CSV table of C-alpha atoms and ligand atoms in Angstrom, one decimal:
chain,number,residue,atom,x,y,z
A,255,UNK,CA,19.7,-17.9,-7.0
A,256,UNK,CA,19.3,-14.4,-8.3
A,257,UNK,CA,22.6,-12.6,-9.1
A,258,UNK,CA,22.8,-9.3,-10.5
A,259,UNK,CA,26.0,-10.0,-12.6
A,260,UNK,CA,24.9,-12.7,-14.4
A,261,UNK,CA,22.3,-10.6,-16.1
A,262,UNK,CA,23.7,-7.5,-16.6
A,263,UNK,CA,24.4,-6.8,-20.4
A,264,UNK,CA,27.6,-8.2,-21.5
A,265,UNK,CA,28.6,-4.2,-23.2
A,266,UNK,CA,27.1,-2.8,-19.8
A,267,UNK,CA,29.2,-4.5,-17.5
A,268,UNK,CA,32.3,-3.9,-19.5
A,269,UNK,CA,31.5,-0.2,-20.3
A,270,UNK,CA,33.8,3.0,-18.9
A,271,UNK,CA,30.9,5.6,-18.4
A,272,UNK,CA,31.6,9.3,-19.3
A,273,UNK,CA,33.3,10.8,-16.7
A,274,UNK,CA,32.2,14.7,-16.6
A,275,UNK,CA,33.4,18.0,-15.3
A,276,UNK,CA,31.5,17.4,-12.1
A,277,UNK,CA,32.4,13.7,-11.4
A,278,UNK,CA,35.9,14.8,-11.7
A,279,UNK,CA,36.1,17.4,-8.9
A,280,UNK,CA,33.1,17.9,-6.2
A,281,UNK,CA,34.8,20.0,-4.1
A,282,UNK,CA,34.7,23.8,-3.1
A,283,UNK,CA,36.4,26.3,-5.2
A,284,UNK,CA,35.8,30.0,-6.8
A,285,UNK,CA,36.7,29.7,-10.0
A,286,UNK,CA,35.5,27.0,-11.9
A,287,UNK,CA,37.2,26.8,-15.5
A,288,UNK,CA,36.9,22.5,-16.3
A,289,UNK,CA,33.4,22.4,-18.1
A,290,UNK,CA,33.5,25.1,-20.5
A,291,UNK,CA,30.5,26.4,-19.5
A,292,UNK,CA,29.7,30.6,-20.1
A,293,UNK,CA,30.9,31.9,-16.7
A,294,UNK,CA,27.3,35.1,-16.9
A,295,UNK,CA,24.3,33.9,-15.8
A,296,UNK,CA,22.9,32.2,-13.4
A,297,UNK,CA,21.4,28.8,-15.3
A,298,UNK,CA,24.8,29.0,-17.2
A,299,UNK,CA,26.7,25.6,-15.0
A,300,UNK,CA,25.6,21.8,-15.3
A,301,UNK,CA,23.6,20.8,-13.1
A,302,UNK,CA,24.7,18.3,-10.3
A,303,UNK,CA,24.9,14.5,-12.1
A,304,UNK,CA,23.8,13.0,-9.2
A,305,UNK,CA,21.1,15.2,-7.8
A,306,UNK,CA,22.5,15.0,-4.4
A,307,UNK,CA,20.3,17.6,-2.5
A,308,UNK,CA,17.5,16.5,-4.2
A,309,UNK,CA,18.1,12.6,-3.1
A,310,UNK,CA,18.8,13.8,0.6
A,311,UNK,CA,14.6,15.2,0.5
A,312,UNK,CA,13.4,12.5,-0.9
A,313,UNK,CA,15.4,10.1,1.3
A,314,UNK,CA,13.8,12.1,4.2
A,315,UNK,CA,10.3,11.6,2.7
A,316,UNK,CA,10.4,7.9,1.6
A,317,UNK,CA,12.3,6.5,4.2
A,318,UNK,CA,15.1,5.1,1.3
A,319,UNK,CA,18.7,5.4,1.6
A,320,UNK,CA,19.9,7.9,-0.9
A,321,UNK,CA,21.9,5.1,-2.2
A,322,UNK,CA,19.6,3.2,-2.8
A,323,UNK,CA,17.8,6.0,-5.1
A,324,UNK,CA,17.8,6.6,-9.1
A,325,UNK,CA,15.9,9.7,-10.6
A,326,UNK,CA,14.9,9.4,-14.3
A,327,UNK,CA,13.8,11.9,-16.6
A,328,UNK,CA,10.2,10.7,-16.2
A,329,UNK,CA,9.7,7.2,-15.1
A,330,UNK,CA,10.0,5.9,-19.0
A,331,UNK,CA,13.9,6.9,-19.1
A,332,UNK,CA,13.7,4.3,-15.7
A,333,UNK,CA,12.2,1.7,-17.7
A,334,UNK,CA,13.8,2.3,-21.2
A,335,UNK,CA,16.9,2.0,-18.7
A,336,UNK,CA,15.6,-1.6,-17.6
A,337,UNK,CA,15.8,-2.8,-21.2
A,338,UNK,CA,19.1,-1.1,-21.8
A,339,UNK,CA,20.6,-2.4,-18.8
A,340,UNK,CA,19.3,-5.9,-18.5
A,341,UNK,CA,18.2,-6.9,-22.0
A,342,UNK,CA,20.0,-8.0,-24.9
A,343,UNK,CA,18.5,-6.4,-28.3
A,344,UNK,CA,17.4,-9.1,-30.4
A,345,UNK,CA,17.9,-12.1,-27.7
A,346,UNK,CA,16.1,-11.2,-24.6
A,347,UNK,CA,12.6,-11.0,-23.7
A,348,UNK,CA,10.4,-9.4,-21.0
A,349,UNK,CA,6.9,-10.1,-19.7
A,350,UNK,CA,4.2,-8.1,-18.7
A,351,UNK,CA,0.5,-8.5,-18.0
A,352,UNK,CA,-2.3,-7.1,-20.4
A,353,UNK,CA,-3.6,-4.4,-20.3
A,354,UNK,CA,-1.6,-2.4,-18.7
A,355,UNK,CA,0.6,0.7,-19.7
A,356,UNK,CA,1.7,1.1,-23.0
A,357,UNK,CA,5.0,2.3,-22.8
A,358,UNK,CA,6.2,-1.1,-21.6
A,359,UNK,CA,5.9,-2.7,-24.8
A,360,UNK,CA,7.2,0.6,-27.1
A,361,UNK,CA,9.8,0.8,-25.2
A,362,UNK,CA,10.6,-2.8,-25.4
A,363,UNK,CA,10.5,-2.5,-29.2
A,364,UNK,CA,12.5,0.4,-29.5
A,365,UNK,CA,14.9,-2.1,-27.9
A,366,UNK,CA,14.3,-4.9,-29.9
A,367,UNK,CA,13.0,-6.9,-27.1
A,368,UNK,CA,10.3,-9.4,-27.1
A,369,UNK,CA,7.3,-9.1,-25.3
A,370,UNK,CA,5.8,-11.7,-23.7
A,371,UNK,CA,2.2,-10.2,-23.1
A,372,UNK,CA,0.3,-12.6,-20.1
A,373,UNK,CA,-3.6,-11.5,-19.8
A,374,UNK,CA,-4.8,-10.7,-16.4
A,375,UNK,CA,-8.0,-12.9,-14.7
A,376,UNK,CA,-11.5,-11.5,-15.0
A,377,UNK,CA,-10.7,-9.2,-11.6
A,378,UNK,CA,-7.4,-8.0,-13.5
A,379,UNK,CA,-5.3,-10.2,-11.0
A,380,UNK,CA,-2.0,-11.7,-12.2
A,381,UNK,CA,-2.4,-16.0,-12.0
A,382,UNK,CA,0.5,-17.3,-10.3
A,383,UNK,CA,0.2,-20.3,-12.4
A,384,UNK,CA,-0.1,-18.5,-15.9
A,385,UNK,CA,3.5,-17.0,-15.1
A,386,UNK,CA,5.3,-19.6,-13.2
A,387,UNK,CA,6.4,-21.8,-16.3
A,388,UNK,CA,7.8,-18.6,-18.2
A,389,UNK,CA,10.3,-18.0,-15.0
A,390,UNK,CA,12.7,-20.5,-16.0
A,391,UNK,CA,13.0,-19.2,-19.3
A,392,UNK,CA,16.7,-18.1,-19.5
A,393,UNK,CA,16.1,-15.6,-22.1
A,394,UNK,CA,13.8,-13.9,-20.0
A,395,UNK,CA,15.6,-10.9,-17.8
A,396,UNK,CA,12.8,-8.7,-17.1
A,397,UNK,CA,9.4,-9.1,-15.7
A,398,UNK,CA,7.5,-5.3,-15.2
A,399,UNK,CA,3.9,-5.6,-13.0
A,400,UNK,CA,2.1,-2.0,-12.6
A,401,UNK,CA,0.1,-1.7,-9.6
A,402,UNK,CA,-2.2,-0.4,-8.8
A,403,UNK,CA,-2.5,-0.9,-12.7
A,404,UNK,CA,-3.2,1.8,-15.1
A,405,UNK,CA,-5.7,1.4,-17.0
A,406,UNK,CA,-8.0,-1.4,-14.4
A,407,UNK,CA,-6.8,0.6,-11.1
A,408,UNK,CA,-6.6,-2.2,-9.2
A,409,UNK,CA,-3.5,-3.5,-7.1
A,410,UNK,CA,-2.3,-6.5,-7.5
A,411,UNK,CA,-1.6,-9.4,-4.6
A,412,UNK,CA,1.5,-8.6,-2.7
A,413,UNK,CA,2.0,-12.6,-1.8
A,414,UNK,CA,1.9,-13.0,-6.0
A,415,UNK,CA,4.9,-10.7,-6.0
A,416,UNK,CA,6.6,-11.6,-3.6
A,417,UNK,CA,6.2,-15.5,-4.8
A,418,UNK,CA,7.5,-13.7,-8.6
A,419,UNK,CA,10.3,-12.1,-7.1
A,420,UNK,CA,11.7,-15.4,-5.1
A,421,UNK,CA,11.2,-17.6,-7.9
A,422,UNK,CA,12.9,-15.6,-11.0
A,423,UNK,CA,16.2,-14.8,-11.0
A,424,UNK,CA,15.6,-11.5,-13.1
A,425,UNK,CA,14.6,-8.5,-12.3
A,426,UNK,CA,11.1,-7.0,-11.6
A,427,UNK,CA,9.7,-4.0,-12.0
A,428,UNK,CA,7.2,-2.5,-9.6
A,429,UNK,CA,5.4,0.4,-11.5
A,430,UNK,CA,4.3,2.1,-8.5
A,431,UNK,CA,2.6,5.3,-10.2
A,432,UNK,CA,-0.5,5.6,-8.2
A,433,UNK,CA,0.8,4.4,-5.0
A,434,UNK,CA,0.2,7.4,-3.3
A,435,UNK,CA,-3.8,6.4,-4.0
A,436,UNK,CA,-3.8,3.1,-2.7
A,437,UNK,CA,-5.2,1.3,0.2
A,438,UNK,CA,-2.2,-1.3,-0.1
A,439,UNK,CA,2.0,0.3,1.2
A,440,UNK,CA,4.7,0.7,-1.2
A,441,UNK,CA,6.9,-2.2,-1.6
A,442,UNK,CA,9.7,0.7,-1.5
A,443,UNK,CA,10.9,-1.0,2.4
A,444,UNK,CA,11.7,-5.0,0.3
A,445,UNK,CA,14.3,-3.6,-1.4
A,446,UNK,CA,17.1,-5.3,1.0
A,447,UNK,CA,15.1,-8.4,1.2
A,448,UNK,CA,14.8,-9.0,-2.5
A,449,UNK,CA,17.5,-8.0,-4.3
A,450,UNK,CA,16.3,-8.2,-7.6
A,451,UNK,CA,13.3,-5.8,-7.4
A,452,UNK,CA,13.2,-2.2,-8.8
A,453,UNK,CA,10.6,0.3,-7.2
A,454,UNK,CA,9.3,2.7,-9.4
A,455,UNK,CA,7.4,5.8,-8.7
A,456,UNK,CA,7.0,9.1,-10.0
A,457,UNK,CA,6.3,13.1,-9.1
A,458,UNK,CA,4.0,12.9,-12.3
A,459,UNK,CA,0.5,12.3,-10.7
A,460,UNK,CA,0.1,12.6,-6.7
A,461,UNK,CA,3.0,15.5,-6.6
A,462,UNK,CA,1.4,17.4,-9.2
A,463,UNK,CA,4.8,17.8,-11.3
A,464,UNK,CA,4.2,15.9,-14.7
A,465,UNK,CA,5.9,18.7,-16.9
A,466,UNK,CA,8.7,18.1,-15.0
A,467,UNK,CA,9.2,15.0,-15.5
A,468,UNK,CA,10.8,13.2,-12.7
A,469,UNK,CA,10.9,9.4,-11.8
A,470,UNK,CA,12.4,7.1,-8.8
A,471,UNK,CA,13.8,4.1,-8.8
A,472,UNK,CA,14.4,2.3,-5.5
A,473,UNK,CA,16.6,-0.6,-5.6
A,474,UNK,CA,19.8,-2.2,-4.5
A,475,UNK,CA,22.9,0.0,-4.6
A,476,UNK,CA,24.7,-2.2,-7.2
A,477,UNK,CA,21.5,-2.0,-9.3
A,478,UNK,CA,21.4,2.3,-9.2
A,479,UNK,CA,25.1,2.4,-9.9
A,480,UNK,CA,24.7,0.5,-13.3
A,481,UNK,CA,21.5,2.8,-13.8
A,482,UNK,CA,24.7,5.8,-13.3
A,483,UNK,CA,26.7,4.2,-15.6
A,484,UNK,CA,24.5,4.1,-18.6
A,485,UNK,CA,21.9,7.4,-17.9
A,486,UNK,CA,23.0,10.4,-20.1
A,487,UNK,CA,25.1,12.5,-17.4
A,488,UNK,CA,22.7,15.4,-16.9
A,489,UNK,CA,19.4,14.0,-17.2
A,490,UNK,CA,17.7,15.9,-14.5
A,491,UNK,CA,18.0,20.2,-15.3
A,492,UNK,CA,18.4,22.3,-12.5
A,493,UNK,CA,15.4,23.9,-13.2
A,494,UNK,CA,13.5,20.5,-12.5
A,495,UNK,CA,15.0,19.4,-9.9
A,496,UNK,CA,14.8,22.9,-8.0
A,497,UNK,CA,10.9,22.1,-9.0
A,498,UNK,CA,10.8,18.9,-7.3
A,499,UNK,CA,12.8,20.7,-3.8
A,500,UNK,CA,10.4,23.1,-3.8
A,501,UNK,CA,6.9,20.7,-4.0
A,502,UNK,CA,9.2,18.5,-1.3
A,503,UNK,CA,9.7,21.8,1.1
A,504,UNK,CA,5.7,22.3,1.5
A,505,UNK,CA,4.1,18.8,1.3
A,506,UNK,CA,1.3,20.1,3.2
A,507,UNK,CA,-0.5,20.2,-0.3
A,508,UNK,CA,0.2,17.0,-1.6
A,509,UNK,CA,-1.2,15.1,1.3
A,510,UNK,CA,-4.6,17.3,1.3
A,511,UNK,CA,-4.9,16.7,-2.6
A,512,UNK,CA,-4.2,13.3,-2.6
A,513,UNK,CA,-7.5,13.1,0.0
A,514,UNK,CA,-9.6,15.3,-1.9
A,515,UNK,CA,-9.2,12.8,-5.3
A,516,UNK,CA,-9.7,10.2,-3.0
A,517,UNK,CA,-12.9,11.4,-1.7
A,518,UNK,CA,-14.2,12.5,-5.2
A,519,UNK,CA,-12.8,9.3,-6.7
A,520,UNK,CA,-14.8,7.2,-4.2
A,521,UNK,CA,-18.0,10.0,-4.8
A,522,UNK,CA,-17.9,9.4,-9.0
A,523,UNK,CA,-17.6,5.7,-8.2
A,524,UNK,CA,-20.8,5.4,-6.2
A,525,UNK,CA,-22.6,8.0,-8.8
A,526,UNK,CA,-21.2,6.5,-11.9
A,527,UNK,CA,-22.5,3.0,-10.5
A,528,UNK,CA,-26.3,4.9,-10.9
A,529,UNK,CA,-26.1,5.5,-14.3
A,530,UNK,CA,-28.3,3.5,-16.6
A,531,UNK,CA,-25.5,3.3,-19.4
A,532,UNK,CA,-22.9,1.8,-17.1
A,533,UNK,CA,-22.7,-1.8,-17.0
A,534,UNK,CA,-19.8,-2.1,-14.5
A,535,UNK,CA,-17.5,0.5,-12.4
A,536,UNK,CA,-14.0,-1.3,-11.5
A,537,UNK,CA,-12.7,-0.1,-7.9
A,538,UNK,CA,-10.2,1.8,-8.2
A,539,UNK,CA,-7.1,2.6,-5.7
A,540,UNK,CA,-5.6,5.0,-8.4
A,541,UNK,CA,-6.6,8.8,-9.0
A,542,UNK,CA,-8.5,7.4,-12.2
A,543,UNK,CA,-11.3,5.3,-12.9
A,544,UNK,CA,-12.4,2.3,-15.1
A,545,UNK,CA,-15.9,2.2,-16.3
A,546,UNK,CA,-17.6,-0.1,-18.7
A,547,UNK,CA,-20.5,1.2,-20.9
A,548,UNK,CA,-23.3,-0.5,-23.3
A,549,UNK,CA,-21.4,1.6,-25.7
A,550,UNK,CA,-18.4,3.6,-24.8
A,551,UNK,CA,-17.5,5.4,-28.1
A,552,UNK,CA,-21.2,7.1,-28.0
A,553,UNK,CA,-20.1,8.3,-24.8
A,554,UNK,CA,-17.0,9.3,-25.8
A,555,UNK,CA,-18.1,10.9,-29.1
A,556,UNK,CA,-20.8,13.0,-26.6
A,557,UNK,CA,-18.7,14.1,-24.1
A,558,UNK,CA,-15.9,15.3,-26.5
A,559,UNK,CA,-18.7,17.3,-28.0
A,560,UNK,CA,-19.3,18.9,-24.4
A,561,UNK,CA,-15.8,19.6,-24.3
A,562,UNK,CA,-15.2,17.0,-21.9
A,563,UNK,CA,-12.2,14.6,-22.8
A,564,UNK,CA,-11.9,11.2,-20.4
A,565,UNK,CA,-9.9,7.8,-22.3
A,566,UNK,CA,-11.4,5.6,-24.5
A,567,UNK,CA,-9.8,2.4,-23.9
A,568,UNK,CA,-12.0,0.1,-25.8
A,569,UNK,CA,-9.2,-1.0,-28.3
A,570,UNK,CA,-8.1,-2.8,-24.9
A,571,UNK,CA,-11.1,-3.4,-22.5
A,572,UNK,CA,-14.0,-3.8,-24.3
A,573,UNK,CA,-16.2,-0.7,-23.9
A,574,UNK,CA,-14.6,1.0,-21.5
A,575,UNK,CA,-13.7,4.6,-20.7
A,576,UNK,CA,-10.9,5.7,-18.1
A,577,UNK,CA,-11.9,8.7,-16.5
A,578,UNK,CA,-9.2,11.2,-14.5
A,579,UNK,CA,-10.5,12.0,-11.1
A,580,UNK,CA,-10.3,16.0,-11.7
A,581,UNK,CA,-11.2,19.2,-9.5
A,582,UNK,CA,-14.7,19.2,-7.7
A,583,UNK,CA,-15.8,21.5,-10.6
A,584,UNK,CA,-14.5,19.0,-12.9
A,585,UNK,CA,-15.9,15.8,-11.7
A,586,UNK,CA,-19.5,17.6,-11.2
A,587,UNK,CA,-19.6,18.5,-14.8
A,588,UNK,CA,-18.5,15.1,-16.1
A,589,UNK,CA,-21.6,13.7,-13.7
A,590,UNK,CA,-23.9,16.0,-15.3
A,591,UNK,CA,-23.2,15.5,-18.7
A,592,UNK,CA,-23.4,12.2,-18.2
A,593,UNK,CA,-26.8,11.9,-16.2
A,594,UNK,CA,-28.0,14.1,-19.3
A,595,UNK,CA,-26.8,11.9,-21.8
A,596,UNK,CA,-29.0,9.7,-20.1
A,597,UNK,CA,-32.0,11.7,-20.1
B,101,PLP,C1,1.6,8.1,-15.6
B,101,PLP,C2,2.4,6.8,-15.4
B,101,PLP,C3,3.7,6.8,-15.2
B,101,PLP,C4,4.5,8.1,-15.0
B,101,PLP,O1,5.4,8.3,-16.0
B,101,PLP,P1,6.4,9.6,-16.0
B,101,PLP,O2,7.3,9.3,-17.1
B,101,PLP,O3,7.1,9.5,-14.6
B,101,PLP,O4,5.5,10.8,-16.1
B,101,PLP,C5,4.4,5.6,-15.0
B,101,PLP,N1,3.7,4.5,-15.1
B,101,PLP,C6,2.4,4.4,-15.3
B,101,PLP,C7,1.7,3.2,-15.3
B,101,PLP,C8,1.7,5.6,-15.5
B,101,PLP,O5,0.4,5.6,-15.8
């Protein structure tokens, strides 16, 4: 049986959080004299802790309860979070699939947390069976799965998750970055069913906001309040959050440029596929694509040349580039550089 106390962190669970200006009065007044703050100006108070207004759009958007929601500066204070709240330095470990995204691992090691790395199949699926003898493994609190996954693109099986997330009794993180891209839903709406999973998505890619650097965690309400406990008070600015209200006020242009990279993704698959130096185009339900070369740093050497910069990713798929779906303009000239590469 899964239960959250048991693997909360000893010094978490014990810990009185900062209590600041604005979690010791909320309500209406005219002169506000308690956070020493410059009263000229108009960025001159903190910002709301709690990002209340904020929570109330995106609870409208998602379909979440807002207290069921977490923002992050950037979805890596979300998972650095995961490591500081469920993972003892030098004792605990974590596990998560290779490859897949970086920061998992740095930020496990900035933690001093082992990493148990299991390699996906040959279709970059997770095998049940390669990670069902690590879940009884009481050092092991955390298990992080990225899907669809960055770099590959692909998602991976609901029914695996689901079979992860009723067998461990830690927690797992669903990196849901390119959601927004996929053929497959959020799991967002299992939140009540499985109380030890964390939803993760961001306003970094499909919202077009990565400078400002916002991240959402959906998860049980005991689960956000330790997240409160241990953030840094004012980890969203005003200024970012009035970002994110604004993009949430007008979606109109989200949902038409989400379609358009579809489209275009699913165009540069096909013509990619042409190409004589191509061995293999992975499908891809993200806004990026994975493509294997005869010999990807050639490529990659050419097209920085033509000013044209895509991921070389060979260090962790052999030969392979990940190319950004960009504008029309974009994605044309990447297609032409490359069909005269060949030529
Ligand atoms: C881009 C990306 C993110 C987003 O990170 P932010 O800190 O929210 O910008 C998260 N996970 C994966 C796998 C990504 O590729």
């Amino acid at each position: 049986m899964f239960d959250l106390e048991k693997i909360i962190r000893p010094n978490v669970k014990q810990l009185t959080p900062y209590s600041c200006a604005r979690d010791e009065f909320q309500g209406k007044a005219d002169t506000f004299l308690d956070a020493n703050e410059n009263p000229f100006g108009n960025l001159n108070r903190y910002p709301d802790p709690y990002q209340r207004e904020l929570k109330t759009e995106i609870s409208r958007l998602k379909g979440v309860p807002a207290e069921n929601i977490f923002l992050g500066n950037g979805s890596d204070e979300i998972i650095d979070l995961c490591f500081r709240v469920f993972c003892n330095p030098g004792k605990d470990k974590a596990l998560t699939f290779s490859p897949s995204y970086g920061m998992y691992e740095v930020s496990a090691s900035v933690n001093d947390v082992t990493i148990i790395k299991i390699p996906l199949n040959d279709k970059f699926g997770i095998d049940y069976d390669n990670v069902k003898n690590r879940l009884s493994d009481e050092k092991l609190k955390l298990i992080i799965i990225c899907s669809p996954n960055n770099p590959t693109g692909n998602c991976m099986n609901i029914t695996v998750i689901e079979k992860i997330l009723s067998e461990f009794n830690g927690i797992l993180l669903l990196d849901e970055a390119y959601i927004d891209f996929a053929g497959q839903p959020s799991m967002k709406d299992q939140i009540g069913k499985f109380p030890n999973l964390i939803v993760m998505q961001t306003f970094s890619k499909a919202f077009g906001l990565a400078s400002v650097r916002v991240g959402m965690a959906f998860a049980g309400k005991e689960i956000i309040r330790y997240f409160n406990k241990v953030k840094p008070p004012y980890n969203i600015s005003k200024i970012n959050q009035e970002a994110v209200l604004r993009k949430l006020k007008k979606t109109e242009a989200y949902y038409s440029q989400v379609a358009k990279i579809k489209a275009d993704r699913d165009r540069l698959s096909k013509e990619f596929a042409k190409l004589t130096g191509v061995v293999e185009v992975y499908p891809s339900e993200a806004n990026f694509i994975l493509v294997r070369m005869k010999d990807a740093g050639r490529v990659y050497d050419y097209l920085v040349k033509r000013g044209i910069i895509v991921r070389n990713r060979s260090s962790v798929i052999n030969n392979c580039l990940r190319i950004t779906v960009g504008t029309k303009t974009e994605n044309n000239r990447i297609l032409k550089a490359l069909r005269e590469f060949e030529a």
